[in-house]
PDB file of C-alpha atoms and ligand atoms in Angstrom:
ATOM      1  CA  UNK A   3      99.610 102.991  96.327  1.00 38.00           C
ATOM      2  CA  UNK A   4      99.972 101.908  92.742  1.00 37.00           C
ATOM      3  CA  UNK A   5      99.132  98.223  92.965  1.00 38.00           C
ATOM      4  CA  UNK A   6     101.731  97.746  90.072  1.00 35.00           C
ATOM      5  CA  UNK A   7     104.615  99.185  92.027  1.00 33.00           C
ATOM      6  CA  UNK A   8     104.345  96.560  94.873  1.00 33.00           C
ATOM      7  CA  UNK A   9     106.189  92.846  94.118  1.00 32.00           C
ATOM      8  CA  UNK A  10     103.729  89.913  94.732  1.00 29.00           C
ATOM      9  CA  UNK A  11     106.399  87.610  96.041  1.00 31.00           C
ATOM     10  CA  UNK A  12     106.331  87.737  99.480  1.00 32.00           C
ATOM     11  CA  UNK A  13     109.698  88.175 101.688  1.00 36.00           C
ATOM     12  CA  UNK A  14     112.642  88.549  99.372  1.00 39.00           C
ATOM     13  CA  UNK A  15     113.210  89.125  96.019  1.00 34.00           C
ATOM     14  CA  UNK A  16     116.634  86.917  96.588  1.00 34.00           C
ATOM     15  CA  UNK A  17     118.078  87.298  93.238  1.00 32.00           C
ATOM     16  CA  UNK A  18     121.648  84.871  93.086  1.00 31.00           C
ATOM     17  CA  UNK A  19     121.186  81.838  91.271  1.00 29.00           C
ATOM     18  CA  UNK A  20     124.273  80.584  93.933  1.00 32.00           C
ATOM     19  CA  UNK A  21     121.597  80.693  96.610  1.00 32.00           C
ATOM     20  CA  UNK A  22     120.323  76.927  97.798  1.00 33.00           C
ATOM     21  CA  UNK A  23     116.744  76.549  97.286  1.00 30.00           C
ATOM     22  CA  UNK A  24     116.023  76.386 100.892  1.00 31.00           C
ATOM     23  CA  UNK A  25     116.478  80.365 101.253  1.00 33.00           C
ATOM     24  CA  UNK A  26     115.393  80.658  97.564  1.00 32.00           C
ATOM     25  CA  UNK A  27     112.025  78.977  98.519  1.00 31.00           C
ATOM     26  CA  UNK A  28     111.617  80.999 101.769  1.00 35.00           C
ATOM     27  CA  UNK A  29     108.537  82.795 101.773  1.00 35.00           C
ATOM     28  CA  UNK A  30     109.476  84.889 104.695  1.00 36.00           C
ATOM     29  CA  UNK A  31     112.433  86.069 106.921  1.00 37.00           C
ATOM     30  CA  UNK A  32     111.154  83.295 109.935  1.00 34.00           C
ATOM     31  CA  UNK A  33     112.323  80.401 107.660  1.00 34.00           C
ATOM     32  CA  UNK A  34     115.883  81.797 107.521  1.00 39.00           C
ATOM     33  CA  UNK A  35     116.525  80.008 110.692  1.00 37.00           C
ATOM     34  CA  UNK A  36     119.265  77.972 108.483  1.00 38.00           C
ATOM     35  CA  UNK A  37     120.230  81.445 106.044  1.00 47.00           C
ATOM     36  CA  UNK A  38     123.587  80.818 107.318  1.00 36.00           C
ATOM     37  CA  UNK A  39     124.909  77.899 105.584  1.00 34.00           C
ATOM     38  CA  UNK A  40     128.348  76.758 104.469  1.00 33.00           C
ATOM     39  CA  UNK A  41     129.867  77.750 101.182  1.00 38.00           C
ATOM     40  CA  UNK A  42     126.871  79.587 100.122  1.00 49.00           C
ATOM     41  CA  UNK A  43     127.220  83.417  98.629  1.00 55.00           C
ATOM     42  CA  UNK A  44     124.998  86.032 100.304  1.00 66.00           C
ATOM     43  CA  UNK A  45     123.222  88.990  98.679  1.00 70.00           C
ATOM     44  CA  UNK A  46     121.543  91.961  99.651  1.00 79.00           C
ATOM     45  CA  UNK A  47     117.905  91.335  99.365  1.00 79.00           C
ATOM     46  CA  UNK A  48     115.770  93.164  97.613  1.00 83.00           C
ATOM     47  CA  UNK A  49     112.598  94.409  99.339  1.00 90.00           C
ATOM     48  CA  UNK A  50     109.026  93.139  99.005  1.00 90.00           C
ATOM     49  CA  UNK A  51     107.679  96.290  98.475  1.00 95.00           C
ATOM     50  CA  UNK A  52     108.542  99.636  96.712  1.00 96.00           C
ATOM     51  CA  UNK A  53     110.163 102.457  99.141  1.00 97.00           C
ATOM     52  CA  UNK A  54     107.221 104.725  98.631  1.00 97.00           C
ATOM     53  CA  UNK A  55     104.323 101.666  98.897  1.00 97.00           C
ATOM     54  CA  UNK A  56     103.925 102.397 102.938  1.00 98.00           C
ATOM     55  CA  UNK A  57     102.750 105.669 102.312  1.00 98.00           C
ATOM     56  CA  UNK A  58     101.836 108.652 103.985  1.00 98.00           C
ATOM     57  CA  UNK A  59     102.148 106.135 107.168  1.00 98.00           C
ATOM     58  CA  UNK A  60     106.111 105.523 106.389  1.00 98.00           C
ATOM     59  CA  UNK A  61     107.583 107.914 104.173  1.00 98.00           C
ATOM     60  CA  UNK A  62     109.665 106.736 100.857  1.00 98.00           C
ATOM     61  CA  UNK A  63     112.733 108.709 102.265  1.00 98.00           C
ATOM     62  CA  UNK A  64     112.418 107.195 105.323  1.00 98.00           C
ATOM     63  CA  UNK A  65     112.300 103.490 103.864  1.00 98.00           C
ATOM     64  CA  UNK A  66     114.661 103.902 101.307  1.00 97.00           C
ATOM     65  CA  UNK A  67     117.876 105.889 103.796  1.00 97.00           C
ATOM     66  CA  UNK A  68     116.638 102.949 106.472  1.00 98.00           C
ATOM     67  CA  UNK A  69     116.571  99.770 104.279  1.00 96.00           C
ATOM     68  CA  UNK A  70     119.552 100.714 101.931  1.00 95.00           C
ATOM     69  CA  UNK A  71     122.008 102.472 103.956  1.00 96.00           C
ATOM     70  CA  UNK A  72     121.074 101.192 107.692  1.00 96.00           C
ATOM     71  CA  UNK A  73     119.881  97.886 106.667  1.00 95.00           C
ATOM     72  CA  UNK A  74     122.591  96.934 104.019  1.00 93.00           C
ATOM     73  CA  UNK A  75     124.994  98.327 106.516  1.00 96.00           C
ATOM     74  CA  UNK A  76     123.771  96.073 108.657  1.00 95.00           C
ATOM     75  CA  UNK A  77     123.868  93.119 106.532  1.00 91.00           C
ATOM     76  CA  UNK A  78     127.547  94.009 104.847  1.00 92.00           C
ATOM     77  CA  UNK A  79     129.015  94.349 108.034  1.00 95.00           C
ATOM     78  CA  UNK A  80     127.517  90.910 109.786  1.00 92.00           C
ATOM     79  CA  UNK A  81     128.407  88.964 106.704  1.00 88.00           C
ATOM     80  CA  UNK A  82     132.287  90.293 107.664  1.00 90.00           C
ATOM     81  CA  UNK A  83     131.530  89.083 110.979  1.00 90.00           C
ATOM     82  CA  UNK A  84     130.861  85.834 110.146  1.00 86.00           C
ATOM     83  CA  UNK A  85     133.210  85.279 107.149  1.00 83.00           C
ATOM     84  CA  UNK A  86     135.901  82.297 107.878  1.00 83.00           C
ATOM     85  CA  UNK A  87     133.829  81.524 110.981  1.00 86.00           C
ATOM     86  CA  UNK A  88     132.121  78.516 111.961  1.00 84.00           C
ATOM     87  CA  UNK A  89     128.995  80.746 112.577  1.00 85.00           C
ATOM     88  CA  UNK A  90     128.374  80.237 108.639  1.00 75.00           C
ATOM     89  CA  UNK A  91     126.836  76.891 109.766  1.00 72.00           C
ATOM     90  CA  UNK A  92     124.511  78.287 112.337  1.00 80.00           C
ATOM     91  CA  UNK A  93     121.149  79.333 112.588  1.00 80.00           C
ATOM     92  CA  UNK A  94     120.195  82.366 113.798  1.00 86.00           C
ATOM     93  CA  UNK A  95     118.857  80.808 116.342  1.00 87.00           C
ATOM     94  CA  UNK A  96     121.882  79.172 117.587  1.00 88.00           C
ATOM     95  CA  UNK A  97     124.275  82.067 116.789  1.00 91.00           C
ATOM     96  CA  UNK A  98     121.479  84.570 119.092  1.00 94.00           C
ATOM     97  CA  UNK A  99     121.412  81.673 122.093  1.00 94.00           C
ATOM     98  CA  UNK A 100     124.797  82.005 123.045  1.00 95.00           C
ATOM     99  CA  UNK A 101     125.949  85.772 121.691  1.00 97.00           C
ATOM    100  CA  UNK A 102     126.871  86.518 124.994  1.00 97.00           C
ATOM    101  CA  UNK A 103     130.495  84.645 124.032  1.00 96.00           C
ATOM    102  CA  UNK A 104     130.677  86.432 120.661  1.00 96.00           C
ATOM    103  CA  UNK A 105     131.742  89.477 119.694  1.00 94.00           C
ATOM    104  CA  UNK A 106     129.867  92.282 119.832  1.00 96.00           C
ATOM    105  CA  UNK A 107     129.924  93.108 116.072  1.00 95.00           C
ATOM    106  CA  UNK A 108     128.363  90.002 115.720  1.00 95.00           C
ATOM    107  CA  UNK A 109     125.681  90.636 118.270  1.00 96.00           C
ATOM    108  CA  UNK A 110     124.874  94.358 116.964  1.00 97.00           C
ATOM    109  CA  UNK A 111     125.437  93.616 113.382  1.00 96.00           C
ATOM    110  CA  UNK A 112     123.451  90.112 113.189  1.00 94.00           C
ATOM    111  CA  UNK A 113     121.013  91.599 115.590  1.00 96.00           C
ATOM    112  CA  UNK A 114     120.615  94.761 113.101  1.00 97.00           C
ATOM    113  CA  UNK A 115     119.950  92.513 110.138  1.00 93.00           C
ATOM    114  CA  UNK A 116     117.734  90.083 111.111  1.00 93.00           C
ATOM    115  CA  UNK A 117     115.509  92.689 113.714  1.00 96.00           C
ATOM    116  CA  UNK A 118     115.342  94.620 110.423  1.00 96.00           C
ATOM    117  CA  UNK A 119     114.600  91.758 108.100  1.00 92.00           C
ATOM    118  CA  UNK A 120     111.574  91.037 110.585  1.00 94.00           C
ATOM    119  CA  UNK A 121     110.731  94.457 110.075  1.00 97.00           C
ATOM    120  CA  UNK A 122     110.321  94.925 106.664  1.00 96.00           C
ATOM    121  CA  UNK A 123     108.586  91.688 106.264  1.00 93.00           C
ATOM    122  CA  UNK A 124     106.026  92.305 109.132  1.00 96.00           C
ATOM    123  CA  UNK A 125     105.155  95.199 107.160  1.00 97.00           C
ATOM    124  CA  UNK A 126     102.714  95.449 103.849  1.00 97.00           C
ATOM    125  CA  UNK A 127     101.097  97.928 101.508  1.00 97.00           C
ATOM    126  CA  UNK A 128      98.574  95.595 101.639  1.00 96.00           C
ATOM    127  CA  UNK A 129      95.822  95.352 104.011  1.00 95.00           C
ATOM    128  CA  UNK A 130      95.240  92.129 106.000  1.00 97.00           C
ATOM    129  CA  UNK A 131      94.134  91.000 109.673  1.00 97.00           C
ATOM    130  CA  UNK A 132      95.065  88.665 111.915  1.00 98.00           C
ATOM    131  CA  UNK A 133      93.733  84.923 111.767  1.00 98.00           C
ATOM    132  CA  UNK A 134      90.928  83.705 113.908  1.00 98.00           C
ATOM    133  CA  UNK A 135      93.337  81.850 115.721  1.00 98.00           C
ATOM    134  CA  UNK A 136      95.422  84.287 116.612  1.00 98.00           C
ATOM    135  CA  UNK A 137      93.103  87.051 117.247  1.00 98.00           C
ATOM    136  CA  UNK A 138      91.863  84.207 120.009  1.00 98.00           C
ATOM    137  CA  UNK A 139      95.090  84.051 121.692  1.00 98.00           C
ATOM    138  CA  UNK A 140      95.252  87.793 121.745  1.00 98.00           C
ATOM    139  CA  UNK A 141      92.235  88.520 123.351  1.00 98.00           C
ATOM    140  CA  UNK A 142      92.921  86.018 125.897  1.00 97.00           C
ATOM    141  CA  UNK A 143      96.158  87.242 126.462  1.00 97.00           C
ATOM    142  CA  UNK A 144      95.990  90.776 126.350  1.00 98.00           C
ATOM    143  CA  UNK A 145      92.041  91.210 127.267  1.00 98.00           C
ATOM    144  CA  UNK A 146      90.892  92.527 123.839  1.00 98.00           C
ATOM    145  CA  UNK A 147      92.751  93.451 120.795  1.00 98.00           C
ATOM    146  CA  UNK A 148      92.686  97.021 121.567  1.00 98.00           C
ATOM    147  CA  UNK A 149      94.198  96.381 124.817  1.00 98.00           C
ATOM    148  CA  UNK A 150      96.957  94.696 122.824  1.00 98.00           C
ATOM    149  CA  UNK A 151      97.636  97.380 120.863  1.00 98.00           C
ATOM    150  CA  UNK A 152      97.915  99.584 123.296  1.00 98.00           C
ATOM    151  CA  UNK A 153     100.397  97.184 125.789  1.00 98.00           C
ATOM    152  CA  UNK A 154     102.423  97.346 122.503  1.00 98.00           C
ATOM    153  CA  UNK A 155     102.438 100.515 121.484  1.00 98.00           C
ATOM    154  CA  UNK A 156     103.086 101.658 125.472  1.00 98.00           C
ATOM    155  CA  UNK A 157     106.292  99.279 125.025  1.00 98.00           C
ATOM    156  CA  UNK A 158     107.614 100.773 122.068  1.00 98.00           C
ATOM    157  CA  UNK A 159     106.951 104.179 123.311  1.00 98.00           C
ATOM    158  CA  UNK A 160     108.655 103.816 126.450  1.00 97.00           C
ATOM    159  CA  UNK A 161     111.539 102.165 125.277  1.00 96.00           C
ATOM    160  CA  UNK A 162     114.326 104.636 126.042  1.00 94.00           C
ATOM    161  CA  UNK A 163     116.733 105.639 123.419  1.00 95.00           C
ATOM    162  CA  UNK A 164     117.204 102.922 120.269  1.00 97.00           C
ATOM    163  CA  UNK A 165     115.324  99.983 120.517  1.00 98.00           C
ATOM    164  CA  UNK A 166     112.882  97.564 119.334  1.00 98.00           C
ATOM    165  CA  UNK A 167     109.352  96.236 120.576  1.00 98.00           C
ATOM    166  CA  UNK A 168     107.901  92.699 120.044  1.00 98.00           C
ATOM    167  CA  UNK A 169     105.105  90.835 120.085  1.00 98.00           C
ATOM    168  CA  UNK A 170     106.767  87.081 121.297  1.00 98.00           C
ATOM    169  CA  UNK A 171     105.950  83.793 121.925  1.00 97.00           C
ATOM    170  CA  UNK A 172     107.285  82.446 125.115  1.00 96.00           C
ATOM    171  CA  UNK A 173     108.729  79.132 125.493  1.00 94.00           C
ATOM    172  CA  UNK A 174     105.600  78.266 127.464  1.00 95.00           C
ATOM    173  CA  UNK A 175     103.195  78.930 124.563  1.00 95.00           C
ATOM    174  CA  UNK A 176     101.736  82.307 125.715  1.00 96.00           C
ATOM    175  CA  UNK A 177     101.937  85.709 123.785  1.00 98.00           C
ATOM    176  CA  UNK A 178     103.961  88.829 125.458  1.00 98.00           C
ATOM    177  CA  UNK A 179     105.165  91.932 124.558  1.00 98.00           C
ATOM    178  CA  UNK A 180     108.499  93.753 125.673  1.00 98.00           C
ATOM    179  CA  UNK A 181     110.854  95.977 124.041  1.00 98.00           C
ATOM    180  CA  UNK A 182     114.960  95.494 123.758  1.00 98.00           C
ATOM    181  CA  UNK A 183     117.374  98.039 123.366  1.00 98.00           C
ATOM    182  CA  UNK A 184     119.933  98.563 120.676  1.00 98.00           C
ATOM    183  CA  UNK A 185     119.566  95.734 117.913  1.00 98.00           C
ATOM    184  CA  UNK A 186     119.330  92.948 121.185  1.00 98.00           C
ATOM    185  CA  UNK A 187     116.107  90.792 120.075  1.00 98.00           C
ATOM    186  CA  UNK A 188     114.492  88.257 122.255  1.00 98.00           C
ATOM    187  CA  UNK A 189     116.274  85.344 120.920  1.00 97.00           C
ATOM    188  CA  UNK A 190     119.525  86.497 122.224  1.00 98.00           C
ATOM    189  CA  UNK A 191     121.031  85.176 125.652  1.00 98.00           C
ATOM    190  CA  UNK A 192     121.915  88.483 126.868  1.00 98.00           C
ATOM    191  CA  UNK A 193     118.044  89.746 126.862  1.00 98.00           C
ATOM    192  CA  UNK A 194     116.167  90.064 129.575  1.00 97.00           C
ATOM    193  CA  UNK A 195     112.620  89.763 127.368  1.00 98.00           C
ATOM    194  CA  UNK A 196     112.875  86.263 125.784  1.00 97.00           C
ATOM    195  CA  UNK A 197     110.696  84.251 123.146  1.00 97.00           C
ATOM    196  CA  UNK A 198     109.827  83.943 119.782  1.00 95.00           C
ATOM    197  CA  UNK A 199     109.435  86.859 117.536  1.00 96.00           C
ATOM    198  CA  UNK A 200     105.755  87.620 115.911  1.00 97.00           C
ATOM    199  CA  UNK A 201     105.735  91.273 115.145  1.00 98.00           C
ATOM    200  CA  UNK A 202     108.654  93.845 115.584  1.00 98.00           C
ATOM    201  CA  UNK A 203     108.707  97.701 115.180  1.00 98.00           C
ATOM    202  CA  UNK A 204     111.687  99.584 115.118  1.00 98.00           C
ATOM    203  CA  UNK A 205     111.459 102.693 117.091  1.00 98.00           C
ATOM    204  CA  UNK A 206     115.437 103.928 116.378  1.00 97.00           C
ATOM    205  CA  UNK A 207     115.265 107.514 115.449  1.00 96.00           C
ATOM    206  CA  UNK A 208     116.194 106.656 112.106  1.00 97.00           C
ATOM    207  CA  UNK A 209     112.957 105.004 111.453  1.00 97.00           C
ATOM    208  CA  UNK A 210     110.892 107.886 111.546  1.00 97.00           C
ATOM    209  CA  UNK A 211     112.948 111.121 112.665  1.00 97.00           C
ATOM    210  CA  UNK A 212     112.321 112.664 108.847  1.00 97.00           C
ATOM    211  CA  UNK A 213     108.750 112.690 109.010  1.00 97.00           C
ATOM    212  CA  UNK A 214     107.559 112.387 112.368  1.00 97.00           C
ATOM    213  CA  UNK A 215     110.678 114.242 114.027  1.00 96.00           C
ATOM    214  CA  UNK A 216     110.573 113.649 117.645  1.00 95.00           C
ATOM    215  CA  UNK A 217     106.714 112.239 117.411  1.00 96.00           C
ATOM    216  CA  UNK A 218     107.568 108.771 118.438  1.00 97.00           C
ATOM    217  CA  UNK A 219     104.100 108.268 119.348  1.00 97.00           C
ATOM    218  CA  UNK A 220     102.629 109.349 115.937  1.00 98.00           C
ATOM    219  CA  UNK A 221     104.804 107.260 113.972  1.00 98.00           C
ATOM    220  CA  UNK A 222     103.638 103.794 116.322  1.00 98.00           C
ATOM    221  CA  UNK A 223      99.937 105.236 116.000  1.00 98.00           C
ATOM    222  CA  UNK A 224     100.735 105.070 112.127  1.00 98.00           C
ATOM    223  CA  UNK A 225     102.584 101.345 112.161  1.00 98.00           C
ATOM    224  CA  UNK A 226      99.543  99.692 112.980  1.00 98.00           C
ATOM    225  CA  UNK A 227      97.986 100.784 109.023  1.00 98.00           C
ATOM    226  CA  UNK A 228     101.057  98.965 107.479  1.00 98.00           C
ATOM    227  CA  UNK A 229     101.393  95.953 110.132  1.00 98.00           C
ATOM    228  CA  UNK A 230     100.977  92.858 107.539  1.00 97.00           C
ATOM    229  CA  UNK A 231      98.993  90.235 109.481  1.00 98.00           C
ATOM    230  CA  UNK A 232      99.697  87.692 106.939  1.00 96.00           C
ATOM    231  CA  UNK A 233     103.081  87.498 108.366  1.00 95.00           C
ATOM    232  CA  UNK A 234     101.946  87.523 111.688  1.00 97.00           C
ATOM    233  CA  UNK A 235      99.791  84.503 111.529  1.00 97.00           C
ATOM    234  CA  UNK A 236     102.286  83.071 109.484  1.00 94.00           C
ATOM    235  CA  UNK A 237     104.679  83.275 112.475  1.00 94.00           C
ATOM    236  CA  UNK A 238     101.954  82.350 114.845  1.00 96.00           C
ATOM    237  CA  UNK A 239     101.143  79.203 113.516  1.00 93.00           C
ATOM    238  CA  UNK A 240     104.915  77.964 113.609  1.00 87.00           C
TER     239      UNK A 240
HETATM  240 MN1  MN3 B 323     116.433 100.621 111.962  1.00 81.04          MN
END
């Protein structure tokens, strides 16, 4: 990677002066519990990293088709959604606990931008492990870190069709992993695997069809060179 390609600033290269420092100042896409706020304007982000930085593991066609077409469409579409609606004043968090009474654009096309947003920014160029602390609560968890990659890489391989696999914390403090279909995320009412989100991997066919074709397996395998810890533990430790 050419070091001078990748943005230091982690999360979002936000660029609207209109946005409130609260989701100017946020480091990463876990603080934008409160993104949707009253009377603000939205833009697209920007991402952290260049489309070709996550190579050969993710490929810069790949990134660039999946964050500006998919991803924007995403986003475009949600902020429609929302527009004249009292969800502008809810979190995520809120809007995701009760989407069972919404519509479903806003359940597919909220779901698709902020599952995405997790994405990107649980993803680095740059190389980094996860904390002492965390890598405690793994092994205990999952038996040994291998064993955790492998319970999540099993998840996100099985998952039939679109989907999404996660690494969670559960209301009662303990790590899991499960996968959700479609852009459903654990925070939503409607899912079956619930909890906090910690690490997320897309495994839609549009996330790595162009270089790995129908290689799911390869294309997890290569996810865990790109997984950026930093996030992780930043997650964790909220
Ligand atoms: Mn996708």
């Amino acid at each position: 990677m050419e070091r001078r390609k990748f943005i230091t600033t982690v999360g979002f290269g936000v660029v609207a002066a209109s946005i409130p420092t609260k989701i100017l100042g946020a480091k990463t896409m876990t603080t934008f519990e409160d993104f949707i706020t009253k009377g603000n304007e939205f833009v697209f982000p920007q991402l952290a990293y260049s489309y070709d930085s996550l190579e050969p593991y993710i490929d810069k066609m790949t990134m660039e088709i999946h964050y500006d077409r998919h991803h924007r469409g995403y986003f475009t579409k949600f902020m429609n959604d929302v527009e004249g609606s009292d969800l502008k004043d809810k979190s995520f968090s809120e809007i995701f606990a009760g989407v069972s009474k919404l519509s479903a654009g806003v359940k597919n096309n909220g779901g698709g931008f902020y599952n995405h947003t997790l994405f990107w920014n649980n993803m680095s160029p740059e190389k980094s492990k996860p904390s002492k602390e965390l890598l405690k609560e793994i092994e205990s968890s999952f038996g040994s870190f291998e064993k955790f990659k492998e319970t999540f890489s099993n998840a996100a391989a099985t998952r039939f069709g679109s989907g999404w696999a996660w690494l969670v914390m559960t209301a009662d403090k303990k790590l899991a992993v499960g996968s959700t279909p479609n852009q459903e995320n654990p925070l939503m009412d409607v899912s079956s695997f619930q909890g906090a989100p910690l690490l997320t991997l897309d495994v839609w066919e549009h996330a790595y069809y162009l270089k790995y074709q129908n290689k799911r397996a390869d294309y997890i395998e290569a996810f865990w060179n790109v997984v950026n810890w930093d996030e992780v533990n930043r997650r964790f430790e909220r």
